[in-house]
Structures are given as C-alpha cells and as structure tokens.
Amino acid sequence: MIPIAGKTRVLVAIFAIFTLIGIMVLTYNKKTYKISSKSSNDVLFCHGIEDFDALPDISDKPPDKHKRNIFFLETTCNSALRGKLFIHPRQACAVESAARLNPNSDVYLLFASRGVIKDENTVSDRILQLLSTFPNIKILHFNVNKYVKNSPVENLWAEEIIKKSSYPVAHASDVLRLLTLWKYGGIYLDLDVIVIKNMENLPDNFAGAQSDNLVANGVMGFSSFGKGNLYVNECLHDMSKNFNGKEWGLNGPQLITRNIFKHCRQFDTQMLIRFGKCEEFRIFPSSKFYLIPYHHWNWFFNENYTAHILYYSEESSYLIHTWNKLSYKTLIKKKDVDVPYLNIASKYCPGTIEQLDDYF
C-alpha cells in the first residue's frame, strides 16, 4: 500500500509529466503549421506563418525592377496543410510555359504558404523539382502580413477585413496581385493560363477586356514608375476604401475597369474598350487573353473544339485562359492528347506533362 502522502506525490508527478507533454505538443504545433490553433473558418491561416523551414522570402531577394518580371501567386494554404510545397500540374503548366516563351524575363512563383520542396516522388514534388531547374524561374515565399505592411491596403489585414470576406481566398488574391505590381512592376498572370507567345514586347501598362464593358484582372501589367505606378496605386487606395466582401467581382475586374475609365471620361466604357487605349494604359481585345469566354470553359475538354481553339489562339492570342475555377474537377487522361487543353499543354509545358502519372 502507498501512503496517502506518497499517492499525492505520485499524482502530482503524473500531472506534471502530462502538463510538460502538453506544452511540448503545443510548442511543436506552433513551430510547424499552427493548424491546431487556426479557426475552422480561417482558410488563410498560413499567411502569417514564418517560424519553420521554408523557401527564401521575396523581401530578401527582391526582383530587379529593370527587368520585365512575370508573377504568379499561389495564395491558398494548400502547401501548409500538406507540410510541403504543393502545386497542381495545371498551375505548373502556366509557370513552365511562361518561362519557356519569355526566356529574358524572370518568372516568379510566389507561395503564401510556408514549406519546402520534398522528394517523395509525387507528381507535385517532381514538377516542383523540374521548375527549379529553369534558370529564369524563381520559387519564393511571401509573408502576407509583412507584404502588406506600410502599403495602401494594410488595413484590410490589420482589421481582418479580408478574413471576414465571403470569398477570402479570391479576394486576397485580387488585392495581392495588385500589391505585387505596385511593389515591383511587371506582369501578373493567373495560374490557370498557358502562355503560347512571347510577352516581353507588351506595353508597360495593360490589361485585357473580358467583355464589351469589363476589363479583367487575370492578366495585367503595370510599370514600377510613372503612370503605371500611379494607376495601380489608385486601384489599391480604392480597394482599401471600398472593399466589398460580399460580391465576387467588385474587387477585381470592376475595380480595374472603373479606375482606368476615370482617366478617359470622354468615352463610355464600351467605347473605351473598343478604342483600346486610355492615356498610357492599353486595353487589349478579349481574343488576346480570354479567347474562350468563361461560360464556354468546357470547350477546352471537348475534342470537337480542338482545331477551332488551336487555330484562333495561335492566330491571335498571347495565352489561353482555361477558367480552372470552373473546370478543376474535370480531369483529362494523360493519353487523351486530342483534348484541346492537354494538346496545347503538351506543346508549351512538355516537362510538366512528362511528370504526370495518369491525369492532367
């Protein structure tokens, strides 16, 4: 029999051990992904993580503003959830094609998630290793909390306005793409494109029309100085003041359209888009970046449209925009090379396609 005093000491010791274990677990979680402490609704939980091994931060390796840089942003927390960097083959195709077709440009793939490239022989691992071999591809991290510091849109994070949005991932992306061009200048591209022509001779300040009365924000360029910086600065201040978390497009295409339009009020919006230029800002027709409208996204998966898409895109487009927000669940078997999306990908991002197991 253990005396009562002895039992008390044993219980105290056991309690102390479990307390220590709990502290160690919490500390470990804090040093890795902080997933255990995130709200189930906080899909942007990774945006401030900085205390475990990861890619270099872009703030430590800033782009050369004298070069025509191309930027892709991966703003989700998918990599943090997996414990390593992750990229979908279609996203990788966008990056690879941009690097191949624009050899004199640095192509930046920026992850909001922290993480490292691992070698576990997954499709994503193999593709990331492939992208790392391109001399003009820079795969870096950006700490969002630091990224927005002292910028016109700092309030959107400091006051958790983005987090409370009905579309936090999409709206964070709308803001961060503009902020990137405000900081560094260059070209922003969505990750659901395939670049099929060199873009290095595009004007400094441009975007593409998505329709007769809307300038889209999926492909755009702003210079880091002069009128280009003025345009993007005005967009960011508008975003800071008038951000709308309830509507999908108000912080994207509609924001770009109204801020460019105010510089050329002598035209109505349709006239301005048809005219194609406002001061030093060029508006390209939809055929250049949005040949296939979003409501026809399924054409990219229909062999009956292959010849049509190939002919018109190669004739008039810089890239194809595949609307992966709508099409991501529609997979293509690797052997189905006559499907338009895979047919074009096989030509312009062959390295990515080679790394696939079964599906694109």
Short mmCIF file of the C-alpha atoms (twelve columns), coordinates in Angstrom:
data_MODEL
# 
_entry.id   MODEL 
# 
loop_
_atom_site.group_PDB 
_atom_site.id 
_atom_site.type_symbol 
_atom_site.label_atom_id 
_atom_site.label_alt_id 
_atom_site.label_comp_id 
_atom_site.label_asym_id 
_atom_site.label_seq_id 
_atom_site.Cartn_x 
_atom_site.Cartn_y 
_atom_site.Cartn_z 
_atom_site.pdbx_PDB_model_num 
ATOM 1   C CA . MET A 1   0.000   0.000  0.000   1 
ATOM 2   C CA . ILE A 2   1.259   3.514  -0.876  1 
ATOM 3   C CA . PRO A 3   0.699   6.067  1.931   1 
ATOM 4   C CA . ILE A 4   -1.691  8.920  1.167   1 
ATOM 5   C CA . ALA A 5   1.170   11.418 1.093   1 
ATOM 6   C CA . GLY A 6   3.001   9.160  -1.344  1 
ATOM 7   C CA . LYS A 7   -0.060  8.862  -3.550  1 
ATOM 8   C CA . THR A 8   -0.333  12.644 -3.620  1 
ATOM 9   C CA . ARG A 9   3.274   12.987 -4.727  1 
ATOM 10  C CA . VAL A 10  2.716   10.372 -7.472  1 
ATOM 11  C CA . LEU A 11  -0.390  12.169 -8.744  1 
ATOM 12  C CA . VAL A 12  1.437   15.487 -8.738  1 
ATOM 13  C CA . ALA A 13  4.312   13.922 -10.674 1 
ATOM 14  C CA . ILE A 14  1.936   12.381 -13.222 1 
ATOM 15  C CA . PHE A 15  0.126   15.707 -13.634 1 
ATOM 16  C CA . ALA A 16  3.437   17.485 -14.141 1 
ATOM 17  C CA . ILE A 17  4.519   14.989 -16.799 1 
ATOM 18  C CA . PHE A 18  1.286   15.354 -18.760 1 
ATOM 19  C CA . THR A 19  1.475   19.142 -18.460 1 
ATOM 20  C CA . LEU A 20  5.012   19.075 -19.844 1 
ATOM 21  C CA . ILE A 21  3.932   16.820 -22.710 1 
ATOM 22  C CA . GLY A 22  1.070   19.191 -23.486 1 
ATOM 23  C CA . ILE A 23  3.393   22.172 -23.575 1 
ATOM 24  C CA . MET A 24  5.776   20.301 -25.873 1 
ATOM 25  C CA . VAL A 25  2.936   19.386 -28.254 1 
ATOM 26  C CA . LEU A 26  1.657   22.943 -28.347 1 
ATOM 27  C CA . THR A 27  5.153   24.272 -28.923 1 
ATOM 28  C CA . TYR A 28  5.728   21.777 -31.724 1 
ATOM 29  C CA . ASN A 29  2.478   22.748 -33.409 1 
ATOM 30  C CA . LYS A 30  3.376   26.414 -33.104 1 
ATOM 31  C CA . LYS A 31  6.725   25.789 -34.751 1 
ATOM 32  C CA . THR A 32  5.208   23.872 -37.631 1 
ATOM 33  C CA . TYR A 33  1.907   24.854 -39.171 1 
ATOM 34  C CA . LYS A 34  -0.191  26.248 -36.293 1 
ATOM 35  C CA . ILE A 35  -3.062  24.245 -37.774 1 
ATOM 36  C CA . SER A 36  -4.297  23.189 -34.310 1 
ATOM 37  C CA . SER A 37  -4.853  26.810 -33.310 1 
ATOM 38  C CA . LYS A 38  -6.500  28.021 -36.503 1 
ATOM 39  C CA . SER A 39  -10.192 28.621 -36.771 1 
ATOM 40  C CA . SER A 40  -12.013 26.083 -38.912 1 
ATOM 41  C CA . ASN A 41  -13.187 29.062 -40.984 1 
ATOM 42  C CA . ASP A 42  -9.752  30.652 -41.360 1 
ATOM 43  C CA . VAL A 43  -8.725  29.396 -44.780 1 
ATOM 44  C CA . LEU A 44  -5.911  31.968 -44.836 1 
ATOM 45  C CA . PHE A 45  -4.350  30.742 -41.566 1 
ATOM 46  C CA . CYS A 46  -0.946  30.277 -43.206 1 
ATOM 47  C CA . HIS A 47  -0.495  33.883 -44.286 1 
ATOM 48  C CA . GLY A 48  1.472   34.901 -41.214 1 
ATOM 49  C CA . ILE A 49  3.449   31.720 -40.500 1 
ATOM 50  C CA . GLU A 50  7.185   32.251 -40.568 1 
ATOM 51  C CA . ASP A 51  8.845   30.070 -37.928 1 
ATOM 52  C CA . PHE A 52  9.776   26.824 -39.664 1 
ATOM 53  C CA . ASP A 53  11.979  25.803 -42.571 1 
ATOM 54  C CA . ALA A 54  10.807  27.216 -45.856 1 
ATOM 55  C CA . LEU A 55  11.656  28.918 -49.103 1 
ATOM 56  C CA . PRO A 56  13.517  32.221 -49.081 1 
ATOM 57  C CA . ASP A 57  11.241  35.236 -48.777 1 
ATOM 58  C CA . ILE A 58  10.917  37.605 -51.737 1 
ATOM 59  C CA . SER A 59  11.698  40.525 -49.425 1 
ATOM 60  C CA . ASP A 60  15.198  39.053 -49.031 1 
ATOM 61  C CA . LYS A 61  15.600  38.554 -52.793 1 
ATOM 62  C CA . PRO A 62  13.652  41.425 -54.374 1 
ATOM 63  C CA . PRO A 63  13.171  41.378 -58.159 1 
ATOM 64  C CA . ASP A 64  15.199  43.553 -60.461 1 
ATOM 65  C CA . LYS A 65  12.802  46.363 -61.365 1 
ATOM 66  C CA . HIS A 66  14.718  46.993 -64.578 1 
ATOM 67  C CA . LYS A 67  13.671  43.582 -65.923 1 
ATOM 68  C CA . ARG A 68  10.229  42.652 -67.251 1 
ATOM 69  C CA . ASN A 69  9.279   40.236 -64.473 1 
ATOM 70  C CA . ILE A 70  6.284   37.893 -64.628 1 
ATOM 71  C CA . PHE A 71  4.482   36.996 -61.397 1 
ATOM 72  C CA . PHE A 72  2.288   34.061 -60.405 1 
ATOM 73  C CA . LEU A 73  0.783   33.976 -56.895 1 
ATOM 74  C CA . GLU A 74  -0.305  30.842 -55.025 1 
ATOM 75  C CA . THR A 75  -2.271  32.417 -52.169 1 
ATOM 76  C CA . THR A 76  -4.010  29.346 -50.703 1 
ATOM 77  C CA . CYS A 77  -2.800  27.382 -47.679 1 
ATOM 78  C CA . ASN A 78  -2.669  24.053 -49.538 1 
ATOM 79  C CA . SER A 79  1.081   23.696 -49.018 1 
ATOM 80  C CA . ALA A 80  0.888   24.386 -45.281 1 
ATOM 81  C CA . LEU A 81  -1.838  21.769 -44.918 1 
ATOM 82  C CA . ARG A 82  0.358   19.187 -46.660 1 
ATOM 83  C CA . GLY A 83  3.531   20.070 -44.781 1 
ATOM 84  C CA . LYS A 84  5.425   20.737 -48.013 1 
ATOM 85  C CA . LEU A 85  5.138   22.852 -51.128 1 
ATOM 86  C CA . PHE A 86  2.373   21.703 -53.430 1 
ATOM 87  C CA . ILE A 87  1.447   22.682 -56.961 1 
ATOM 88  C CA . HIS A 88  -1.219  21.336 -59.289 1 
ATOM 89  C CA . PRO A 89  0.006   20.271 -62.758 1 
ATOM 90  C CA . ARG A 90  -2.204  22.869 -64.442 1 
ATOM 91  C CA . GLN A 91  -0.666  25.607 -62.292 1 
ATOM 92  C CA . ALA A 92  2.806   24.327 -63.082 1 
ATOM 93  C CA . CYS A 93  1.974   24.380 -66.790 1 
ATOM 94  C CA . ALA A 94  1.269   28.099 -66.555 1 
ATOM 95  C CA . VAL A 95  4.656   28.741 -64.938 1 
ATOM 96  C CA . GLU A 96  6.631   26.487 -67.270 1 
ATOM 97  C CA . SER A 97  5.034   27.911 -70.421 1 
ATOM 98  C CA . ALA A 98  5.699   31.484 -69.264 1 
ATOM 99  C CA . ALA A 99  9.358   30.655 -68.614 1 
ATOM 100 C CA . ARG A 100 9.821   28.885 -71.949 1 
ATOM 101 C CA . LEU A 101 8.170   31.606 -74.041 1 
ATOM 102 C CA . ASN A 102 9.807   34.507 -72.167 1 
ATOM 103 C CA . PRO A 103 13.437  33.490 -71.695 1 
ATOM 104 C CA . ASN A 104 14.624  37.043 -70.983 1 
ATOM 105 C CA . SER A 105 12.118  37.546 -68.159 1 
ATOM 106 C CA . ASP A 106 12.328  36.297 -64.600 1 
ATOM 107 C CA . VAL A 107 9.222   34.282 -63.760 1 
ATOM 108 C CA . TYR A 108 8.268   34.396 -60.088 1 
ATOM 109 C CA . LEU A 109 6.143   31.716 -58.455 1 
ATOM 110 C CA . LEU A 110 5.267   33.139 -55.045 1 
ATOM 111 C CA . PHE A 111 3.744   30.963 -52.311 1 
ATOM 112 C CA . ALA A 112 1.858   32.479 -49.394 1 
ATOM 113 C CA . SER A 113 2.221   29.109 -47.624 1 
ATOM 114 C CA . ARG A 114 5.499   28.261 -45.971 1 
ATOM 115 C CA . GLY A 115 7.058   24.971 -46.974 1 
ATOM 116 C CA . VAL A 116 9.891   23.145 -48.674 1 
ATOM 117 C CA . ILE A 117 10.234  21.149 -51.881 1 
ATOM 118 C CA . LYS A 118 10.407  17.484 -50.896 1 
ATOM 119 C CA . ASP A 119 11.402  14.386 -52.831 1 
ATOM 120 C CA . GLU A 120 8.630   11.894 -52.096 1 
ATOM 121 C CA . ASN A 121 8.068   11.039 -55.765 1 
ATOM 122 C CA . THR A 122 4.631   12.623 -56.009 1 
ATOM 123 C CA . VAL A 123 3.600   14.406 -59.187 1 
ATOM 124 C CA . SER A 124 3.796   17.754 -57.388 1 
ATOM 125 C CA . ASP A 125 7.270   17.019 -55.975 1 
ATOM 126 C CA . ARG A 126 8.605   16.020 -59.379 1 
ATOM 127 C CA . ILE A 127 7.110   19.057 -61.086 1 
ATOM 128 C CA . LEU A 128 8.475   21.490 -58.499 1 
ATOM 129 C CA . GLN A 129 11.915  19.952 -58.893 1 
ATOM 130 C CA . LEU A 130 11.564  20.381 -62.659 1 
ATOM 131 C CA . LEU A 131 10.555  24.056 -62.352 1 
ATOM 132 C CA . SER A 132 13.551  24.628 -60.091 1 
ATOM 133 C CA . THR A 133 15.867  23.708 -62.955 1 
ATOM 134 C CA . PHE A 134 14.735  26.631 -65.132 1 
ATOM 135 C CA . PRO A 135 17.238  29.472 -64.753 1 
ATOM 136 C CA . ASN A 136 14.540  32.149 -65.048 1 
ATOM 137 C CA . ILE A 137 12.023  30.626 -62.601 1 
ATOM 138 C CA . LYS A 138 12.238  31.939 -59.042 1 
ATOM 139 C CA . ILE A 139 10.203  29.965 -56.478 1 
ATOM 140 C CA . LEU A 140 9.866   32.094 -53.341 1 
ATOM 141 C CA . HIS A 141 7.684   32.702 -50.301 1 
ATOM 142 C CA . PHE A 142 5.944   35.915 -49.340 1 
ATOM 143 C CA . ASN A 143 4.783   36.516 -45.790 1 
ATOM 144 C CA . VAL A 144 1.470   38.247 -46.350 1 
ATOM 145 C CA . ASN A 145 1.422   40.050 -43.010 1 
ATOM 146 C CA . LYS A 146 4.793   41.608 -43.826 1 
ATOM 147 C CA . TYR A 147 3.955   42.056 -47.505 1 
ATOM 148 C CA . VAL A 148 1.054   44.410 -46.787 1 
ATOM 149 C CA . LYS A 149 2.926   46.475 -44.164 1 
ATOM 150 C CA . ASN A 150 3.076   50.202 -44.995 1 
ATOM 151 C CA . SER A 151 1.003   49.688 -48.128 1 
ATOM 152 C CA . PRO A 152 -2.341  51.283 -49.067 1 
ATOM 153 C CA . VAL A 153 -4.141  48.010 -48.241 1 
ATOM 154 C CA . GLU A 154 -2.572  47.223 -44.858 1 
ATOM 155 C CA . ASN A 155 -5.926  47.907 -43.183 1 
ATOM 156 C CA . LEU A 156 -7.574  45.002 -44.994 1 
ATOM 157 C CA . TRP A 157 -5.421  42.581 -42.998 1 
ATOM 158 C CA . ALA A 158 -4.907  44.589 -39.816 1 
ATOM 159 C CA . GLU A 159 -8.689  44.917 -39.394 1 
ATOM 160 C CA . GLU A 160 -9.298  41.308 -40.615 1 
ATOM 161 C CA . ILE A 161 -11.491 42.596 -43.440 1 
ATOM 162 C CA . ILE A 162 -10.130 40.009 -45.871 1 
ATOM 163 C CA . LYS A 163 -10.620 37.184 -43.384 1 
ATOM 164 C CA . LYS A 164 -14.284 38.166 -42.940 1 
ATOM 165 C CA . SER A 165 -14.928 38.235 -46.684 1 
ATOM 166 C CA . SER A 166 -17.370 35.760 -48.204 1 
ATOM 167 C CA . TYR A 167 -14.603 34.844 -50.678 1 
ATOM 168 C CA . PRO A 168 -11.388 35.273 -48.665 1 
ATOM 169 C CA . VAL A 169 -9.051  33.335 -50.973 1 
ATOM 170 C CA . ALA A 170 -10.281 35.033 -54.162 1 
ATOM 171 C CA . HIS A 171 -10.362 38.481 -52.607 1 
ATOM 172 C CA . ALA A 172 -6.928  38.085 -51.027 1 
ATOM 173 C CA . SER A 173 -5.642  37.198 -54.482 1 
ATOM 174 C CA . ASP A 174 -7.345  40.258 -56.012 1 
ATOM 175 C CA . VAL A 175 -5.505  42.509 -53.576 1 
ATOM 176 C CA . LEU A 176 -2.127  40.759 -53.540 1 
ATOM 177 C CA . ARG A 177 -1.716  40.696 -57.329 1 
ATOM 178 C CA . LEU A 178 -2.113  44.462 -57.469 1 
ATOM 179 C CA . LEU A 179 0.144   44.910 -54.463 1 
ATOM 180 C CA . THR A 180 2.870   42.844 -56.157 1 
ATOM 181 C CA . LEU A 181 2.797   45.068 -59.232 1 
ATOM 182 C CA . TRP A 182 2.757   48.157 -57.000 1 
ATOM 183 C CA . LYS A 183 5.904   46.922 -55.276 1 
ATOM 184 C CA . TYR A 184 7.886   45.604 -58.229 1 
ATOM 185 C CA . GLY A 185 6.161   46.374 -61.518 1 
ATOM 186 C CA . GLY A 186 5.876   43.771 -64.257 1 
ATOM 187 C CA . ILE A 187 3.224   41.355 -65.492 1 
ATOM 188 C CA . TYR A 188 0.775   39.382 -63.372 1 
ATOM 189 C CA . LEU A 189 -0.737  36.155 -64.733 1 
ATOM 190 C CA . ASP A 190 -3.374  33.852 -63.257 1 
ATOM 191 C CA . LEU A 191 -2.270  30.276 -62.613 1 
ATOM 192 C CA . ASP A 192 -4.901  28.886 -64.985 1 
ATOM 193 C CA . VAL A 193 -3.288  30.002 -68.226 1 
ATOM 194 C CA . ILE A 194 -0.952  28.518 -70.809 1 
ATOM 195 C CA . VAL A 195 1.357   31.086 -72.377 1 
ATOM 196 C CA . ILE A 196 1.747   30.486 -76.117 1 
ATOM 197 C CA . LYS A 197 3.563   33.659 -77.284 1 
ATOM 198 C CA . ASN A 198 6.379   35.845 -76.056 1 
ATOM 199 C CA . MET A 199 5.020   38.695 -73.883 1 
ATOM 200 C CA . GLU A 200 8.198   40.717 -73.493 1 
ATOM 201 C CA . ASN A 201 7.158   43.348 -76.050 1 
ATOM 202 C CA . LEU A 202 3.790   44.111 -74.479 1 
ATOM 203 C CA . PRO A 203 3.368   47.738 -73.343 1 
ATOM 204 C CA . ASP A 204 4.316   48.607 -69.777 1 
ATOM 205 C CA . ASN A 205 0.723   49.184 -68.662 1 
ATOM 206 C CA . PHE A 206 -2.037  46.958 -69.962 1 
ATOM 207 C CA . ALA A 207 -4.876  44.542 -69.295 1 
ATOM 208 C CA . GLY A 208 -7.336  42.618 -71.426 1 
ATOM 209 C CA . ALA A 209 -11.027 43.111 -71.969 1 
ATOM 210 C CA . GLN A 210 -13.122 40.203 -70.727 1 
ATOM 211 C CA . SER A 211 -16.277 41.546 -72.371 1 
ATOM 212 C CA . ASP A 212 -17.587 44.679 -74.094 1 
ATOM 213 C CA . ASN A 213 -17.755 46.588 -70.816 1 
ATOM 214 C CA . LEU A 214 -15.295 44.916 -68.443 1 
ATOM 215 C CA . VAL A 215 -11.517 44.980 -68.154 1 
ATOM 216 C CA . ALA A 216 -10.315 41.806 -66.423 1 
ATOM 217 C CA . ASN A 217 -7.567  41.417 -63.811 1 
ATOM 218 C CA . GLY A 218 -6.365  37.893 -64.688 1 
ATOM 219 C CA . VAL A 219 -3.633  39.234 -66.975 1 
ATOM 220 C CA . MET A 220 -2.257  42.729 -66.464 1 
ATOM 221 C CA . GLY A 221 0.901   44.768 -66.397 1 
ATOM 222 C CA . PHE A 222 1.978   47.939 -64.615 1 
ATOM 223 C CA . SER A 223 5.326   49.687 -64.608 1 
ATOM 224 C CA . SER A 224 7.030   50.350 -61.267 1 
ATOM 225 C CA . PHE A 225 7.290   54.065 -62.054 1 
ATOM 226 C CA . GLY A 226 5.390   56.913 -63.710 1 
ATOM 227 C CA . LYS A 227 1.807   56.464 -64.843 1 
ATOM 228 C CA . GLY A 228 1.857   52.709 -64.286 1 
ATOM 229 C CA . ASN A 229 2.617   53.096 -60.601 1 
ATOM 230 C CA . LEU A 230 0.004   55.844 -60.388 1 
ATOM 231 C CA . TYR A 231 -2.670  53.586 -61.904 1 
ATOM 232 C CA . VAL A 232 -2.024  50.651 -59.581 1 
ATOM 233 C CA . ASN A 233 -1.693  52.986 -56.590 1 
ATOM 234 C CA . GLU A 234 -5.155  54.378 -57.318 1 
ATOM 235 C CA . CYS A 235 -6.544  50.838 -57.564 1 
ATOM 236 C CA . LEU A 236 -5.104  49.914 -54.161 1 
ATOM 237 C CA . HIS A 237 -6.451  53.041 -52.456 1 
ATOM 238 C CA . ASP A 238 -9.853  52.323 -53.990 1 
ATOM 239 C CA . MET A 239 -9.609  48.748 -52.693 1 
ATOM 240 C CA . SER A 240 -8.717  49.961 -49.205 1 
ATOM 241 C CA . LYS A 241 -11.632 52.372 -49.071 1 
ATOM 242 C CA . ASN A 242 -14.346 50.478 -50.956 1 
ATOM 243 C CA . PHE A 243 -13.565 46.777 -50.433 1 
ATOM 244 C CA . ASN A 244 -16.697 44.654 -50.730 1 
ATOM 245 C CA . GLY A 245 -16.508 41.178 -49.204 1 
ATOM 246 C CA . LYS A 246 -19.970 40.125 -50.324 1 
ATOM 247 C CA . GLU A 247 -19.545 40.345 -54.086 1 
ATOM 248 C CA . TRP A 248 -17.155 38.149 -56.110 1 
ATOM 249 C CA . GLY A 249 -16.031 40.582 -58.817 1 
ATOM 250 C CA . LEU A 250 -16.265 44.038 -57.265 1 
ATOM 251 C CA . ASN A 251 -12.653 43.934 -56.059 1 
ATOM 252 C CA . GLY A 252 -11.283 42.540 -59.307 1 
ATOM 253 C CA . PRO A 253 -12.446 43.349 -62.853 1 
ATOM 254 C CA . GLN A 254 -14.923 46.029 -61.777 1 
ATOM 255 C CA . LEU A 255 -12.280 47.813 -59.708 1 
ATOM 256 C CA . ILE A 256 -9.762  47.794 -62.577 1 
ATOM 257 C CA . THR A 257 -12.394 48.975 -65.059 1 
ATOM 258 C CA . ARG A 258 -13.635 51.943 -63.026 1 
ATOM 259 C CA . ASN A 259 -10.134 53.137 -62.117 1 
ATOM 260 C CA . ILE A 260 -8.893  53.078 -65.702 1 
ATOM 261 C CA . PHE A 261 -12.127 54.556 -67.023 1 
ATOM 262 C CA . LYS A 262 -11.882 57.639 -64.795 1 
ATOM 263 C CA . HIS A 263 -8.794  58.735 -66.750 1 
ATOM 264 C CA . CYS A 264 -10.741 58.815 -70.003 1 
ATOM 265 C CA . ARG A 265 -14.205 60.053 -69.166 1 
ATOM 266 C CA . GLN A 266 -14.718 61.355 -72.696 1 
ATOM 267 C CA . PHE A 267 -15.555 57.747 -73.630 1 
ATOM 268 C CA . ASP A 268 -18.195 55.473 -72.240 1 
ATOM 269 C CA . THR A 269 -16.812 52.105 -71.116 1 
ATOM 270 C CA . GLN A 270 -17.707 50.240 -74.302 1 
ATOM 271 C CA . MET A 271 -16.163 52.939 -76.486 1 
ATOM 272 C CA . LEU A 272 -13.030 52.949 -74.335 1 
ATOM 273 C CA . ILE A 273 -12.588 49.181 -74.613 1 
ATOM 274 C CA . ARG A 274 -13.153 49.286 -78.368 1 
ATOM 275 C CA . PHE A 275 -10.724 52.206 -78.723 1 
ATOM 276 C CA . GLY A 276 -8.146  50.181 -76.786 1 
ATOM 277 C CA . LYS A 277 -6.141  52.919 -75.090 1 
ATOM 278 C CA . CYS A 278 -6.527  55.300 -72.176 1 
ATOM 279 C CA . GLU A 279 -3.588  57.646 -71.600 1 
ATOM 280 C CA . GLU A 280 -0.635  55.254 -71.146 1 
ATOM 281 C CA . PHE A 281 -2.830  52.218 -70.430 1 
ATOM 282 C CA . ARG A 282 -3.510  49.740 -73.246 1 
ATOM 283 C CA . ILE A 283 -6.669  47.634 -73.284 1 
ATOM 284 C CA . PHE A 284 -6.361  44.507 -75.433 1 
ATOM 285 C CA . PRO A 285 -9.384  42.818 -77.014 1 
ATOM 286 C CA . SER A 286 -10.652 39.635 -75.382 1 
ATOM 287 C CA . SER A 287 -9.073  37.472 -78.101 1 
ATOM 288 C CA . LYS A 288 -5.589  38.222 -76.730 1 
ATOM 289 C CA . PHE A 289 -6.086  36.755 -73.235 1 
ATOM 290 C CA . TYR A 290 -9.678  35.473 -72.950 1 
ATOM 291 C CA . LEU A 291 -10.397 33.900 -76.331 1 
ATOM 292 C CA . ILE A 292 -12.868 31.384 -74.877 1 
ATOM 293 C CA . PRO A 293 -15.418 33.056 -72.533 1 
ATOM 294 C CA . TYR A 294 -15.792 31.562 -69.051 1 
ATOM 295 C CA . HIS A 295 -19.256 30.191 -69.805 1 
ATOM 296 C CA . HIS A 296 -17.698 28.029 -72.542 1 
ATOM 297 C CA . TRP A 297 -14.892 26.627 -70.367 1 
ATOM 298 C CA . ASN A 298 -15.951 23.078 -71.289 1 
ATOM 299 C CA . TRP A 299 -14.701 23.638 -74.856 1 
ATOM 300 C CA . PHE A 300 -11.174 23.050 -73.544 1 
ATOM 301 C CA . PHE A 301 -12.219 19.472 -72.712 1 
ATOM 302 C CA . ASN A 302 -14.094 18.665 -75.918 1 
ATOM 303 C CA . GLU A 303 -12.148 17.184 -78.840 1 
ATOM 304 C CA . ASN A 304 -14.668 18.681 -81.256 1 
ATOM 305 C CA . TYR A 305 -13.251 22.127 -80.494 1 
ATOM 306 C CA . THR A 306 -9.538  21.279 -80.743 1 
ATOM 307 C CA . ALA A 307 -8.979  22.549 -84.279 1 
ATOM 308 C CA . HIS A 308 -11.027 25.684 -83.610 1 
ATOM 309 C CA . ILE A 309 -9.152  26.600 -80.423 1 
ATOM 310 C CA . LEU A 310 -5.721  25.827 -81.881 1 
ATOM 311 C CA . TYR A 311 -6.320  27.903 -84.987 1 
ATOM 312 C CA . TYR A 312 -7.736  31.007 -83.342 1 
ATOM 313 C CA . SER A 313 -5.436  31.011 -80.313 1 
ATOM 314 C CA . GLU A 314 -2.256  30.655 -82.373 1 
ATOM 315 C CA . GLU A 315 -3.554  33.295 -84.762 1 
ATOM 316 C CA . SER A 316 -4.429  35.987 -82.231 1 
ATOM 317 C CA . SER A 317 -3.688  35.106 -78.575 1 
ATOM 318 C CA . TYR A 318 -0.757  35.501 -76.200 1 
ATOM 319 C CA . LEU A 319 -2.152  32.790 -73.960 1 
ATOM 320 C CA . ILE A 320 -5.203  30.679 -73.305 1 
ATOM 321 C CA . HIS A 321 -7.172  31.190 -70.117 1 
ATOM 322 C CA . THR A 322 -8.805  27.934 -69.039 1 
ATOM 323 C CA . TRP A 323 -11.051 29.055 -66.160 1 
ATOM 324 C CA . ASN A 324 -9.872  26.391 -63.705 1 
ATOM 325 C CA . LYS A 325 -12.146 27.778 -61.016 1 
ATOM 326 C CA . LEU A 326 -14.936 26.180 -63.020 1 
ATOM 327 C CA . SER A 327 -13.064 23.286 -64.621 1 
ATOM 328 C CA . TYR A 328 -10.765 21.930 -61.876 1 
ATOM 329 C CA . LYS A 329 -12.927 18.853 -61.278 1 
ATOM 330 C CA . THR A 330 -12.829 17.889 -64.959 1 
ATOM 331 C CA . LEU A 331 -9.730  15.713 -65.365 1 
ATOM 332 C CA . ILE A 332 -8.075  14.630 -68.601 1 
ATOM 333 C CA . LYS A 333 -6.416  11.244 -69.019 1 
ATOM 334 C CA . LYS A 334 -2.776  11.579 -69.959 1 
ATOM 335 C CA . LYS A 335 -3.319  9.516  -73.105 1 
ATOM 336 C CA . ASP A 336 -6.144  11.774 -74.393 1 
ATOM 337 C CA . VAL A 337 -3.802  14.106 -76.264 1 
ATOM 338 C CA . ASP A 338 -6.506  15.274 -78.677 1 
ATOM 339 C CA . VAL A 339 -8.382  17.080 -75.904 1 
ATOM 340 C CA . PRO A 340 -7.694  20.809 -76.527 1 
ATOM 341 C CA . TYR A 341 -6.326  21.654 -73.064 1 
ATOM 342 C CA . LEU A 342 -3.889  18.727 -72.991 1 
ATOM 343 C CA . ASN A 343 -2.987  19.159 -76.644 1 
ATOM 344 C CA . ILE A 344 -1.859  22.749 -76.050 1 
ATOM 345 C CA . ALA A 345 -0.186  21.876 -72.732 1 
ATOM 346 C CA . SER A 346 1.845   19.112 -74.385 1 
ATOM 347 C CA . LYS A 347 3.345   21.700 -76.719 1 
ATOM 348 C CA . TYR A 348 4.005   24.576 -74.319 1 
ATOM 349 C CA . CYS A 349 4.678   22.850 -70.977 1 
ATOM 350 C CA . PRO A 350 6.066   19.452 -72.050 1 
ATOM 351 C CA . GLY A 351 8.120   18.996 -68.883 1 
ATOM 352 C CA . THR A 352 5.030   19.189 -66.676 1 
ATOM 353 C CA . ILE A 353 3.108   16.751 -68.864 1 
ATOM 354 C CA . GLU A 354 6.008   14.290 -68.792 1 
ATOM 355 C CA . GLN A 355 5.841   14.144 -64.994 1 
ATOM 356 C CA . LEU A 356 2.142   13.184 -64.869 1 
ATOM 357 C CA . ASP A 357 1.046   9.771  -63.649 1 
ATOM 358 C CA . ASP A 358 -2.432  9.346  -65.111 1 
ATOM 359 C CA . TYR A 359 -4.340  12.646 -65.285 1 
ATOM 360 C CA . PHE A 360 -3.915  16.314 -66.156 1 
# 
